Structure formats: structure tokens, C-alpha cells
Tab-separated table of C-alpha atoms in Angstrom:
chain	number	residue	atom	x	y	z
A	1	CYS	CA	-1.407	-28.663	-13.222
A	2	THR	CA	-3.371	-31.833	-13.158
A	3	ILE	CA	-7.026	-32.023	-12.785
A	4	PHE	CA	-8.655	-35.276	-11.794
A	5	GLU	CA	-12.351	-35.136	-10.757
A	6	ASN	CA	-12.300	-32.574	-8.099
A	7	LYS	CA	-8.692	-32.772	-6.928
A	8	CYS	CA	-5.926	-30.435	-8.098
A	9	SER	CA	-2.162	-30.947	-7.829
A	10	SER	CA	-0.050	-27.917	-8.916
A	11	LEU	CA	3.095	-27.724	-11.099
A	12	LEU	CA	5.204	-24.568	-11.914
A	13	ILE	CA	3.025	-22.610	-14.569
A	14	PRO	CA	3.225	-18.885	-15.188
A	15	ARG	CA	0.565	-16.594	-14.230
A	16	LEU	CA	-1.870	-19.304	-13.223
A	17	LEU	CA	-3.859	-19.890	-10.049
A	18	LEU	CA	-6.062	-23.086	-9.928
A	19	LEU	CA	-8.748	-23.759	-7.559
A	20	CYS	CA	-11.213	-26.489	-7.216
A	21	HIS	CA	-14.134	-25.850	-4.965
A	22	HIS	CA	-16.438	-28.800	-5.730
A	23	ALA	CA	-17.064	-31.777	-3.487
A	24	SER	CA	-18.118	-34.010	-6.236
A	25	ILE	CA	-17.095	-34.682	-10.035
A	26	THR	CA	-17.203	-31.247	-11.778
A	27	ASP	CA	-17.872	-30.676	-15.430
A	28	TRP	CA	-16.975	-26.948	-15.389
A	29	VAL	CA	-13.969	-25.473	-13.669
A	30	PHE	CA	-12.303	-21.955	-13.516
A	31	LEU	CA	-8.616	-21.821	-14.272
A	32	THR	CA	-7.276	-18.281	-14.291
A	33	ARG	CA	-7.732	-14.664	-15.504
A	34	PHE	CA	-5.673	-12.213	-17.336
A	35	CYS	CA	-6.154	-8.805	-18.619
A	36	PHE	CA	-4.935	-8.562	-22.217
A	37	LEU	CA	-4.077	-5.718	-24.393
A	38	THR	CA	-6.302	-4.438	-27.425
A	39	ASP	CA	-3.911	-6.034	-30.000
A	40	PHE	CA	-1.040	-7.865	-28.451
A	41	GLY	CA	-2.583	-10.244	-26.014
A	42	ARG	CA	-1.624	-13.957	-26.534
A	43	LEU	CA	-2.476	-17.366	-24.830
A	44	ASP	CA	-0.223	-20.404	-25.634
A	45	PHE	CA	-1.269	-23.604	-24.146
A	46	ARG	CA	-0.541	-27.238	-23.893
A	47	PHE	CA	-3.314	-29.720	-22.785
A	48	ARG	CA	-2.914	-33.605	-22.511
A	49	TYR	CA	-5.571	-36.081	-21.487
A	50	PRO	CA	-6.640	-39.616	-22.307
A	51	LYS	CA	-8.586	-40.166	-25.491
A	52	SER	CA	-11.300	-41.959	-23.325
A	53	ARG	CA	-11.908	-38.698	-21.506
A	54	CYS	CA	-12.793	-36.945	-24.849
A	55	CYS	CA	-14.144	-34.567	-25.301
A	56	GLN	CA	-13.086	-31.329	-23.294
A	57	ASN	CA	-13.242	-27.563	-24.136
A	58	ILE	CA	-11.362	-24.475	-23.192
A	59	LEU	CA	-13.903	-21.739	-22.547
A	60	LEU	CA	-12.844	-18.172	-22.973
A	61	TYR	CA	-15.066	-15.550	-21.164
A	62	PHE	CA	-14.619	-11.805	-21.148
A	63	ASP	CA	-15.731	-9.139	-18.563
A	64	ASP	CA	-18.949	-8.088	-20.212
A	65	SER	CA	-21.886	-8.403	-17.916
A	66	SER	CA	-23.491	-10.917	-20.081
A	67	GLN	CA	-20.469	-13.331	-20.035
A	68	TRP	CA	-18.409	-14.054	-17.061
A	69	PRO	CA	-20.448	-12.241	-14.151
A	70	ALA	CA	-23.504	-14.214	-15.656
A	71	VAL	CA	-21.748	-17.610	-15.090
A	72	TYR	CA	-19.444	-17.386	-12.243
A	73	LYS	CA	-20.732	-18.467	-8.774
A	74	ARG	CA	-24.157	-18.969	-10.323
A	75	PRO	CA	-25.053	-22.418	-9.012
A	76	GLU	CA	-28.344	-22.415	-10.528
A	77	LYS	CA	-26.809	-22.655	-13.929
A	78	ASN	CA	-25.582	-26.006	-15.129
A	79	CYS	CA	-22.549	-26.540	-17.452
A	80	TYR	CA	-24.631	-26.284	-20.806
A	81	GLN	CA	-26.086	-22.895	-19.705
A	82	LYS	CA	-22.528	-21.595	-18.914
A	83	GLU	CA	-21.373	-22.677	-22.380
A	84	ALA	CA	-24.421	-20.988	-23.966
A	85	VAL	CA	-23.403	-17.430	-23.125
A	86	LEU	CA	-20.235	-17.699	-25.204
A	87	ARG	CA	-20.156	-16.572	-28.919
A	88	PRO	CA	-18.862	-19.124	-31.240
A	89	GLU	CA	-18.153	-16.419	-33.928
A	90	ASN	CA	-15.688	-14.795	-31.536
A	91	ASN	CA	-13.852	-18.250	-31.175
A	92	GLN	CA	-14.425	-18.228	-27.480
A	93	VAL	CA	-14.668	-22.049	-27.400
A	94	ILE	CA	-11.520	-24.220	-28.222
A	95	ASN	CA	-12.803	-28.022	-28.669
A	96	LEU	CA	-9.833	-30.171	-27.464
A	97	THR	CA	-10.322	-32.821	-30.164
A	98	THR	CA	-8.620	-33.741	-33.443
A	99	HIS	CA	-11.728	-32.629	-35.130
A	100	TYR	CA	-11.081	-28.863	-34.302
A	101	THR	CA	-8.116	-28.045	-36.346
A	102	TRP	CA	-7.236	-24.909	-34.229
A	103	SER	CA	-7.046	-27.011	-31.005
A	104	GLY	CA	-3.608	-28.613	-32.207
A	105	CYS	CA	-4.581	-32.009	-30.964
A	106	VAL	CA	-3.065	-35.421	-31.800
A	107	VAL	CA	-4.466	-38.842	-31.538
A	108	ARG	CA	-4.030	-41.583	-28.745
A	109	VAL	CA	-3.402	-39.536	-25.851
A	110	LEU	CA	-4.835	-36.388	-26.888
A	111	SER	CA	-2.052	-33.813	-26.668
A	112	CYS	CA	-3.256	-30.283	-27.698
A	113	VAL	CA	-0.690	-27.600	-28.302
A	114	GLY	CA	-1.846	-24.294	-29.587
A	115	GLY	CA	-2.487	-20.638	-28.981
A	116	ARG	CA	-4.890	-17.820	-29.328
A	117	SER	CA	-4.616	-14.226	-29.983
A	118	PHE	CA	-6.771	-11.635	-28.286
A	119	ARG	CA	-8.110	-8.454	-29.880
A	120	SER	CA	-10.629	-5.999	-28.534
A	121	VAL	CA	-11.711	-2.452	-28.523
A	122	ARG	CA	-9.915	-1.754	-24.935
A	123	GLU	CA	-7.925	-3.735	-22.463
A	124	ARG	CA	-10.249	-6.330	-21.148
A	125	TRP	CA	-10.206	-9.141	-18.543
A	126	TRP	CA	-10.657	-12.576	-19.892
A	127	TYR	CA	-11.261	-15.571	-17.839
A	128	ILE	CA	-10.376	-19.079	-18.895
A	129	ALA	CA	-12.407	-22.115	-17.770
A	130	LEU	CA	-12.670	-25.835	-18.726
A	131	SER	CA	-15.709	-27.900	-19.439
A	132	LYS	CA	-17.099	-31.418	-20.220
A	133	CYS	CA	-20.682	-31.108	-20.084
A	134	GLY	CA	-22.782	-34.246	-19.562
A	135	GLY	CA	-19.646	-36.486	-19.003
A	136	ASP	CA	-17.775	-37.993	-16.154
A	137	GLY	CA	-15.602	-35.256	-14.954
A	138	LEU	CA	-12.384	-33.555	-16.113
A	139	GLN	CA	-9.025	-35.238	-16.321
A	140	LEU	CA	-6.235	-33.574	-17.891
A	141	GLU	CA	-2.796	-31.998	-17.578
A	142	TYR	CA	-2.159	-28.508	-18.844
A	143	GLU	CA	0.335	-25.674	-19.322
A	144	MET	CA	-0.594	-21.954	-19.987
A	145	LYS	CA	1.393	-18.858	-20.897
A	146	LEU	CA	-0.531	-15.647	-20.911
A	147	THR	CA	1.507	-12.651	-22.333
A	148	ASN	CA	0.973	-9.053	-23.684
A	149	GLY	CA	3.599	-8.392	-26.361
A	150	GLN	CA	7.345	-9.168	-26.191
A	151	SER	CA	8.548	-6.154	-24.273
A	152	PHE	CA	10.252	-6.878	-20.811
A	153	TRP	CA	8.025	-4.129	-19.311
A	154	THR	CA	4.705	-5.688	-20.698
A	155	GLN	CA	5.226	-9.313	-21.592
A	156	HIS	CA	4.355	-11.112	-18.421
A	157	PHE	CA	2.211	-8.418	-16.903
A	158	SER	CA	-1.708	-8.308	-17.151
A	159	ALA	CA	-2.677	-5.079	-18.635
A	160	ASP	CA	-3.885	-3.740	-15.239
A	161	GLU	CA	-0.331	-4.188	-13.916
A	162	PHE	CA	1.275	-2.117	-16.696
A	163	GLY	CA	3.509	0.596	-15.291
A	164	ILE	CA	3.747	-0.678	-11.719
A	165	LEU	CA	7.346	-1.520	-12.116
A	166	GLU	CA	8.391	1.730	-13.553
A	167	THR	CA	6.256	3.564	-11.094
A	168	ASP	CA	7.924	1.732	-8.168
A	169	ILE	CA	11.402	2.369	-9.451
A	170	THR	CA	10.472	6.066	-9.782
A	171	PHE	CA	9.207	6.394	-6.240
A	172	LEU	CA	12.068	4.342	-4.794
A	173	VAL	CA	14.573	6.927	-6.253
A	174	ILE	CA	12.484	9.934	-4.868
A	175	PHE	CA	11.954	8.227	-1.505
A	176	SER	CA	15.708	7.451	-1.067
A	177	MET	CA	16.428	11.157	-1.858
A	178	VAL	CA	13.924	12.160	0.920
A	179	PHE	CA	15.490	9.705	3.438
A	180	LEU	CA	18.885	10.876	2.675
A	181	LEU	CA	17.851	14.496	2.994
A	182	SER	CA	16.194	13.562	6.280
A	183	CYS	CA	19.505	12.156	7.468
A	184	TYR	CA	21.258	15.319	6.543
A	185	PHE	CA	18.782	17.401	8.541
A	186	ALA	CA	18.935	14.901	11.322
A	187	TYR	CA	22.775	15.508	11.596
A	188	ASN	CA	22.299	19.363	11.740
A	189	LEU	CA	19.429	19.010	14.237
A	190	LYS	CA	21.652	16.706	16.373
A	191	GLY	CA	24.253	19.359	16.446
A	192	ARG	CA	21.985	21.866	17.756
A	193	GLN	CA	20.469	19.356	20.174
A	194	LEU	CA	17.009	19.307	18.512
A	195	LEU	CA	16.909	15.862	17.094
A	196	HIS	CA	13.652	14.706	18.974
A	197	THR	CA	11.994	11.414	18.920
A	198	THR	CA	9.216	12.604	16.643
A	199	TYR	CA	11.813	13.356	13.958
A	200	LYS	CA	13.535	9.965	14.464
A	201	MET	CA	10.032	8.401	13.934
A	202	PHE	CA	9.700	10.312	10.635
A	203	MET	CA	13.206	9.034	9.513
A	204	THR	CA	12.086	5.383	10.362
A	205	ALA	CA	8.953	5.802	8.437
A	206	ALA	CA	10.900	6.896	5.345
A	207	GLY	CA	13.618	4.410	5.591
A	208	VAL	CA	10.953	1.396	6.046
A	209	GLU	CA	9.203	2.989	2.966
A	210	VAL	CA	12.342	2.753	0.946
A	211	LEU	CA	12.874	-0.791	2.001
A	212	SER	CA	9.236	-1.516	1.196
A	213	LEU	CA	9.765	-0.088	-2.436
A	214	LEU	CA	13.098	-1.988	-2.759
A	215	PHE	CA	11.414	-5.236	-2.307
A	216	HIS	CA	8.411	-4.268	-4.604
A	217	CYS	CA	10.814	-3.517	-7.247
A	218	VAL	CA	12.780	-6.798	-7.042
A	219	TYR	CA	9.663	-8.755	-6.960
A	220	TRP	CA	8.232	-7.024	-10.149
A	221	GLY	CA	11.515	-7.285	-11.671
A	222	LEU	CA	11.716	-10.954	-11.297
A	223	TYR	CA	8.138	-11.255	-12.502
A	224	ALA	CA	8.774	-9.373	-15.517
A	225	ARG	CA	11.606	-11.828	-16.264
A	226	ASP	CA	9.839	-15.142	-15.863
A	227	GLY	CA	6.184	-14.459	-15.234
A	228	VAL	CA	6.221	-16.057	-11.781
A	229	GLY	CA	8.418	-13.948	-9.245
A	230	ASN	CA	8.625	-14.512	-5.563
A	231	GLY	CA	5.512	-14.035	-3.698
A	232	SER	CA	7.453	-13.624	-0.354
A	233	LEU	CA	8.972	-10.569	-1.578
A	234	LYS	CA	5.715	-8.985	-2.431
A	235	ILE	CA	4.291	-10.006	1.075
A	236	LEU	CA	7.274	-8.609	2.799
A	237	GLY	CA	7.011	-5.388	0.764
A	238	LYS	CA	3.361	-4.939	1.859
A	239	LEU	CA	4.218	-5.511	5.378
A	240	LEU	CA	6.958	-2.845	5.460
A	241	PHE	CA	4.657	-0.489	3.610
A	242	SER	CA	2.017	-0.982	6.399
A	243	VAL	CA	4.675	-0.556	9.055
A	244	SER	CA	5.860	2.675	7.526
A	245	PHE	CA	2.234	4.019	7.339
A	246	LEU	CA	1.648	3.093	10.913
A	247	VAL	CA	4.755	4.717	12.258
A	248	PHE	CA	3.961	7.940	10.503
A	249	LEU	CA	0.507	7.845	11.711
A	250	LEU	CA	1.475	7.449	15.264
A	251	MET	CA	4.122	10.387	14.725
A	252	LEU	CA	1.426	12.652	13.617
A	253	ILE	CA	-0.899	11.975	16.429
A	254	LEU	CA	2.029	12.640	19.117
A	255	LEU	CA	2.871	15.813	17.227
A	256	GLY	CA	-0.701	17.008	17.521
A	257	LYS	CA	-0.790	16.206	21.188
A	258	GLY	CA	2.454	18.426	21.370
A	259	PHE	CA	4.810	15.760	22.064
A	260	THR	CA	8.432	17.225	21.825
A	261	VAL	CA	6.922	20.578	20.709
A	262	THR	CA	4.823	21.690	23.671
A	263	ARG	CA	5.394	18.784	26.188
A	264	ALA	CA	8.136	16.521	27.238
A	265	ARG	CA	6.002	13.268	27.450
A	266	ILE	CA	2.436	12.005	27.044
A	267	SER	CA	0.262	11.328	29.954
A	268	HIS	CA	-0.250	7.957	31.387
A	269	SER	CA	-3.812	7.975	30.159
A	270	GLY	CA	-2.802	9.409	26.833
A	271	SER	CA	-0.125	6.585	26.538
A	272	VAL	CA	-2.694	3.791	27.268
A	273	LYS	CA	-5.096	5.184	24.729
A	274	LEU	CA	-2.511	5.489	22.059
A	275	SER	CA	-1.358	1.943	22.729
A	276	ILE	CA	-4.811	0.445	22.507
A	277	TYR	CA	-5.574	2.468	19.306
A	278	MET	CA	-2.370	1.202	17.580
A	279	THR	CA	-2.883	-2.387	18.738
A	280	VAL	CA	-6.367	-2.359	17.176
A	281	TYR	CA	-5.071	-0.729	13.949
A	282	THR	CA	-2.274	-3.266	13.748
A	283	ILE	CA	-4.454	-6.141	14.281
A	284	THR	CA	-7.013	-4.794	11.691
A	285	TYR	CA	-4.135	-4.526	9.143
A	286	VAL	CA	-3.170	-8.194	10.007
A	287	ILE	CA	-6.757	-9.285	9.484
A	288	LEU	CA	-6.780	-7.485	6.113
A	289	PHE	CA	-3.647	-9.501	4.993
A	290	ILE	CA	-5.265	-12.768	5.955
A	291	TYR	CA	-8.429	-11.928	4.399
A	292	GLU	CA	-6.878	-10.990	1.173
A	293	ALA	CA	-4.731	-14.226	1.095
A	294	GLU	CA	-7.445	-16.602	2.173
A	295	PHE	CA	-10.892	-15.273	1.028
A	296	PHE	CA	-10.245	-13.333	-2.112
A	297	ASP	CA	-11.670	-15.192	-5.013
A	298	PRO	CA	-9.073	-15.233	-8.159
A	299	GLY	CA	-12.372	-15.516	-10.201
A	300	GLU	CA	-13.221	-11.877	-9.357
A	301	VAL	CA	-11.152	-8.718	-9.670
A	302	LEU	CA	-10.995	-7.575	-5.994
A	303	TYR	CA	-9.244	-4.552	-4.220
A	304	ALA	CA	-7.839	-4.983	-0.793
A	305	TYR	CA	-10.088	-2.282	0.885
A	306	ASP	CA	-13.078	-3.818	-0.751
A	307	SER	CA	-13.618	-6.106	2.393
A	308	PRO	CA	-14.714	-5.885	5.964
A	309	ALA	CA	-11.223	-5.391	7.247
A	310	GLY	CA	-10.567	-2.707	4.526
A	311	TYR	CA	-13.689	-0.678	5.716
A	312	GLY	CA	-12.478	-1.262	9.413
A	313	LEU	CA	-9.343	0.558	8.336
A	314	MET	CA	-11.017	3.447	6.703
A	315	GLY	CA	-13.039	3.943	9.860
A	316	LEU	CA	-10.061	3.685	12.242
A	317	GLN	CA	-8.297	6.419	9.947
A	318	LEU	CA	-11.412	8.882	10.412
A	319	VAL	CA	-11.065	8.038	14.259
A	320	ALA	CA	-7.568	9.033	14.090
A	321	TYR	CA	-8.307	12.221	12.331
A	322	VAL	CA	-10.891	13.175	14.820
A	323	TRP	CA	-8.250	12.508	17.724
A	324	PHE	CA	-5.657	14.579	15.700
A	325	CYS	CA	-7.952	17.545	15.467
A	326	TYR	CA	-8.771	17.433	19.120
A	327	ALA	CA	-5.142	17.185	20.070
A	328	VAL	CA	-4.145	19.901	17.738
A	329	LEU	CA	-6.809	22.360	19.140
A	330	VAL	CA	-5.788	21.602	22.632
A	331	SER	CA	-2.085	22.174	21.912
A	332	LEU	CA	-2.942	25.565	20.282
A	333	LYS	CA	-5.142	26.616	23.091
A	334	HIS	CA	-2.311	26.278	25.617
A	335	TYR	CA	0.553	27.337	23.249
A	336	PRO	CA	-0.935	29.842	20.763
A	337	GLU	CA	2.575	30.901	19.811
A	338	LYS	CA	2.843	27.664	18.179
A	339	GLN	CA	0.466	28.630	15.359
A	340	PRO	CA	3.205	29.095	12.684
A	341	PHE	CA	3.760	25.455	12.967
A	342	TYR	CA	0.442	24.009	13.859
A	343	VAL	CA	-1.557	25.869	11.234
A	344	PRO	CA	0.006	24.436	8.270
A	345	PHE	CA	0.714	20.989	9.979
A	346	PHE	CA	-3.043	20.681	10.422
A	347	THR	CA	-4.143	21.834	7.068
A	348	THR	CA	-1.816	19.772	5.131
A	349	TYR	CA	-2.284	16.572	7.031
A	350	THR	CA	-6.153	17.062	7.014
A	351	LEU	CA	-5.844	16.466	3.138
A	352	TRP	CA	-3.582	13.312	3.971
A	353	PHE	CA	-6.058	11.766	6.499
A	354	PHE	CA	-8.947	12.165	4.025
A	355	ALA	CA	-6.914	11.061	0.943
A	356	VAL	CA	-6.623	7.390	2.096
A	357	PRO	CA	-10.627	6.628	2.630
A	358	VAL	CA	-11.476	8.745	-0.410
A	359	MET	CA	-8.796	6.835	-2.688
A	360	ALA	CA	-10.222	3.524	-1.396
A	361	LEU	CA	-13.725	4.534	-2.191
A	362	ILE	CA	-12.883	5.853	-5.848
A	363	ALA	CA	-10.830	2.674	-6.303
A	364	ASN	CA	-13.849	0.529	-5.292
A	365	PHE	CA	-16.467	2.356	-7.108
A	366	GLY	CA	-15.041	4.785	-9.610
A	367	ILE	CA	-12.104	3.204	-11.397
A	368	PRO	CA	-12.399	0.471	-14.179
A	369	ARG	CA	-11.366	-2.874	-12.959
A	370	TRP	CA	-9.027	-3.242	-15.774
A	371	ALA	CA	-7.056	-0.229	-14.812
A	372	ARG	CA	-7.496	-0.142	-11.165
A	373	GLU	CA	-4.231	-1.802	-9.758
A	374	LYS	CA	-1.874	0.460	-11.528
A	375	ILE	CA	-3.777	3.423	-10.881
A	376	VAL	CA	-4.226	2.836	-7.134
A	377	ASN	CA	-0.515	1.994	-6.982
A	378	GLY	CA	0.414	5.393	-8.221
A	379	ILE	CA	-2.139	7.274	-6.094
A	380	GLN	CA	-1.180	5.410	-2.824
A	381	LEU	CA	2.631	6.131	-3.330
A	382	GLY	CA	1.878	9.757	-4.227
A	383	ILE	CA	-0.171	10.140	-1.032
A	384	HIS	CA	2.817	8.659	0.961
A	385	LEU	CA	5.241	10.966	-0.786
A	386	TYR	CA	3.212	14.024	-0.329
A	387	ALA	CA	2.967	13.363	3.488
A	388	HIS	CA	6.810	12.887	3.823
A	389	ILE	CA	7.815	15.836	1.722
A	390	VAL	CA	5.388	18.147	3.589
A	391	PHE	CA	7.049	17.039	6.992
A	392	LEU	CA	10.562	17.405	5.525
A	393	VAL	CA	9.758	20.925	4.514
A	394	ILE	CA	8.045	22.225	7.815
A	395	THR	CA	10.946	20.612	9.827
A	396	ARG	CA	13.903	21.604	7.964
A	397	PRO	CA	16.451	23.413	10.158
A	398	SER	CA	16.740	26.640	8.094
A	399	ALA	CA	16.622	30.229	9.536
A	400	ALA	CA	14.033	31.173	6.844
A	401	ASN	CA	11.731	28.337	8.355
A	402	LYS	CA	9.042	30.131	10.338
A	403	ASN	CA	7.242	26.783	10.790
A	404	PHE	CA	10.075	24.958	12.501
A	405	PRO	CA	8.334	23.347	15.571
A	406	TYR	CA	11.065	22.552	18.017
A	407	HIS	CA	12.643	25.115	20.469
A	408	VAL	CA	13.617	22.964	23.672
A	409	ARG	CA	16.668	21.057	23.283
A	410	THR	CA	16.965	17.400	23.903
A	411	SER	CA	19.257	18.146	26.801
A	412	GLN	CA	16.784	20.445	28.504
A	413	ILE	CA	14.096	17.795	28.495
A	414	GLY	CA	15.820	15.733	31.122
A	415	ILE	CA	16.154	18.678	33.373
A	416	LEU	CA	12.355	19.285	33.035
A	417	LEU	CA	11.428	15.702	33.765
A	418	SER	CA	13.769	15.494	36.805
A	419	SER	CA	12.475	18.552	38.538
A	420	PRO	CA	11.216	17.759	42.153
A	421	LYS	CA	7.496	18.514	41.022
A	422	GLY	CA	7.937	16.257	37.924
A	423	GLY	CA	4.276	15.679	37.193
A	424	GLU	CA	2.037	17.646	35.270
A	425	GLY	CA	4.044	20.808	35.400
A	426	ALA	CA	7.308	19.217	34.209
A	427	GLU	CA	5.622	17.629	31.430
A	428	SER	CA	4.921	20.928	29.558
A	429	PHE	CA	7.736	23.024	28.004
A	430	PRO	CA	7.928	26.756	28.827
A	431	HIS	CA	6.206	29.348	26.548
A	432	HIS	CA	8.850	30.094	24.155
A	433	ALA	CA	8.353	30.065	20.250
A	434	TYR	CA	11.428	28.870	18.006
A	435	GLY	CA	13.628	31.902	17.754
A	436	ASN	CA	14.438	31.708	14.128
A	437	SER	CA	14.012	35.508	14.063
A	438	SER	CA	17.371	35.871	15.794
A	439	PHE	CA	18.997	34.155	12.634
A	440	LEU	CA	17.426	36.946	10.294
A	441	GLY	CA	19.302	40.023	9.078
A	442	ASP	CA	17.329	43.047	8.006
A	443	SER	CA	16.060	41.322	4.893
A	444	GLN	CA	18.153	38.175	4.258
A	445	PRO	CA	18.769	35.038	6.501
A	446	ASN	CA	22.047	34.806	8.366
A	447	PHE	CA	23.147	31.308	7.653
A	448	THR	CA	26.416	31.691	9.371
A	449	GLU	CA	24.576	31.570	12.654
A	450	LEU	CA	22.163	28.801	11.665
A	451	PHE	CA	23.805	26.033	13.420
A	452	SER	CA	25.818	27.858	16.094
A	453	ILE	CA	25.258	27.182	19.701
A	454	GLN	CA	25.519	30.428	21.835
A	455	SER	CA	27.099	30.319	25.213
A	456	VAL	CA	24.531	30.675	27.762
A	457	SER	CA	24.597	30.266	31.663
A	458	LEU	CA	22.262	27.563	33.146
A	459	TYR	CA	20.051	28.688	35.928
A	460	LEU	CA	16.705	27.885	37.679
A	461	MET	CA	14.007	30.399	38.590
A	462	CYS	CA	13.231	30.106	42.277
A	463	SER	CA	10.588	32.332	43.633
A	464	GLY	CA	11.645	34.881	41.009
A	465	ASN	CA	15.473	34.967	41.710
A	466	PRO	CA	17.943	33.055	39.438
A	467	VAL	CA	20.028	30.351	41.139
A	468	TYR	CA	22.983	29.610	39.111
A	469	LYS	CA	24.300	25.985	38.644
A	470	GLY	CA	22.074	24.876	41.352
A	471	GLY	CA	18.899	23.373	42.140
A	472	CYS	CA	15.946	24.641	43.816
A	473	GLN	CA	13.715	22.075	46.063
A	474	ASN	CA	10.504	24.273	46.021
A	475	ALA	CA	10.703	25.313	42.384
A	476	ARG	CA	7.460	24.898	40.836
A	477	ASN	CA	8.855	24.866	37.212
A	478	GLY	CA	12.335	24.721	35.893
A	479	VAL	CA	13.403	27.257	33.298
A	480	VAL	CA	16.442	27.337	31.325
């Protein structure tokens, strides 16, 4: 990267993001930050600038309140005051001249090649800046390589990123198993004509989650190899992660309202409200991505939810929970026989709804910044896994599953919706709890009848009299 006065032109350098904000010649500029290990942190550098521009300094700040926070974004402090907070006994200033042996500089065009090892009592953020106080600005070319040890799993990673690759690989394997198991259950449900739209939405959310983790694993794998990676893969992984979350959230609200459990379709007003809500939620997510890309300052350790858009998402999550509670209570009021499904459903996903905002607040105010990214990554994936496994368990097509929600077959929904009085009456399913008790013997489940389809006659009740294989123009409700 080349700095000339206030202009920057970037070359390929690992683990570096350079920003110039000054409208005039600057004598102090921030280069990058990195979280080093306690014993294995290493900075290797090469700086090159004309001897006429002598003498420039590399400044090494750490995350103590008397250091980096005391100088960054403090316009009232000049260059000398920003240098004064550094401790010479800690070798925090590298003078890029031939007079300073450790700078590695040679004469004529000052080419400084050297390095510095970092040791501290804990993992610590270090911030690297350049200065030339009282001069005519900065002009130099440089390359920097910041590493933590020599292991493939740690070398190019900042200490706050340790374990992310291993965690993502682990969750990729687990979510792949969840997705495959959901496909197996879906195959069995389809054979019984019980593969409803909400279950397909669950499969979609699980499949997209697998793709998201796959892109994240590829990104971090490339990053572990060269310290650069492919930023597009990371962005795509984040987008897919958000899509999976939104699909799952929509599925929960629909199930709470009884869709495919107690009713065949959502009312027109309900559909409009859901459309508006999901549109607002999606737009807020997009704003969060844009805000993170454009306004997050690399000189500060920030978290995605520590922003106006992030707090907006937490608010929308709480709104969704209130809606979810109301929908479940209404469904139980009209279909009390569905308690075996709705009670555990409501209880387990109440924890899920609150987990995301609580995690965000803890991440913003309770987790040390030098450990936040890796901890939040694991917690976030754990929350998603919890949600998917719970749904997989309560919807498994097993004779022993007393929580199974579906009792109306997909082929029956068309009959209900096509009834002459196909308005409000046709939207609701008949009162009939899922009859898994018919699969049970005296004490053990009868798995031989689990996926059998009994032979039944199709008829409609018309004024209390069955009409086989026929229709009834004046029927109020169709019952199979």
C-alpha cells in the first residue's frame, strides 16, 4: 500500500485494511489492528520511502484505556500528544531510520525490513499507526504480515477468530445430518400425504443453513491458507444465514397461527400483515449489511448488532414473539385438542425468540472484545441448531410421538378449500387430534402400521346424512 499525503492506493497485503480520512496533509494515520496471542504474536514488515521524507515511525498501541482509546478519534490531540501515550520501555515505537538498529533500514531510499514479537498477559488487540510529527506528511510503501504462531489453524487468524473454522466445520457436519434426516422424514410424510408447506419451509431453512456454513468453511479455509481469503464467499455465507433465519421465523409464525395444523390457509388480512412484516425485517437486514460494510470503523472492534439496524432487528424479534404468543393462544382456544403440540412448541421457541436479543446484548456489553467474535459465532450457531433439532423432534413421523402436529392430509385440503362455502368455514380443519394412539399396542408402539394408509370411503356430511362419492351444494363444512 502506498501512502502519499492524504491519498491511498492499495496493493495485495494480508490482514490489512488502510483508510485515509484526512482532507489535508496528515502526520498520523491508522493502518490496521490485530489480536495477538500471549506468546506467539509476530509482525513482519517492509517499509520503503525516500530519504528526503525522513523520519517516520511505526506506532504500536494496545487496547488499554490509556492507549488506543485515548488517541483514536480524538481530534483535540495532535501528533505529539498521540505519540506521548506510548511506552518506550515496551518498544512500542519503531523509528524508521538507520539510527535505530531494530528498524532494519538501509541508506539512500530508506528500505526498512524487520519484525517485532508480541508478548502480553492475555490475548490483546494491537493497533498499528504511522506518524511523522511536525513534518510535511507521510509518503511510503509498505507490506505487513501479522501472524499468531505457525499452525494452519492459528497462523493468519487474529486471536478473536481462533476456533471459528473448526466450529463452522463441526456445525456443517451436524446441520448436514439434520437436513438429511429431515429429507428422510419428508419422504415418509409424503407417503402418508402429510408433507405440508410448513415442513417444506423447515427443510428449506435447514438446507440454506448448510449452504451458508459451507461457504463460511470455504472462506475461512482459504483465509487460513493465505491470510486473505475471498470476501465474496463470506458475504454470500452471511446472506444465506440471514435467509435461513427469515424462512424459519416465518414458519414459526405460520405454525403459531395454525397454518397446516388447524387451518388450510391464512386469512387475507393475515397474509398482508405477514408480507409487510417480513418485508420490513428483510429491509432491516439489508440495512445492517450496508451499515456494517460502509460505516463500521476498522479502528474500533465492533459487533454487527451494536448499530441502529442491529437494535432494530432485536426490536422486530420481540414484535414477532408477541405476535407468535397471540397466534398460539388463539389456535389453542379454538383447538384445545392440539395442546400436545402447541404447549412444547410454544415453550421451546419462547427460549429461541429471547435467545437472539439476549445474545446480542451480552455480546455488546458482557463479552471481552478480544474474545467476542469466536464466542458469538459458536453461540449463534448453537441457537440455530437448537431451533432445528427441536422442530425435527416434535414433527418426527413416529407412532410414539404424541406431539405430532399434522392430522389432515394434503389431499384433503383441496376438498376443504373447494367446498361451496369456501370462505371462513373452509379455512379451518375439522376438530380431530392426530391419532397416533391407533398405532400403539398395549405398551409398545406398533411400527408396522406406522406408515400404512387405511382404506376408507370418502363422503361428505350433508345435513347429518352421509353422501358417498358425491357433493352437497348446501353443505356448510366438508368432513372426510
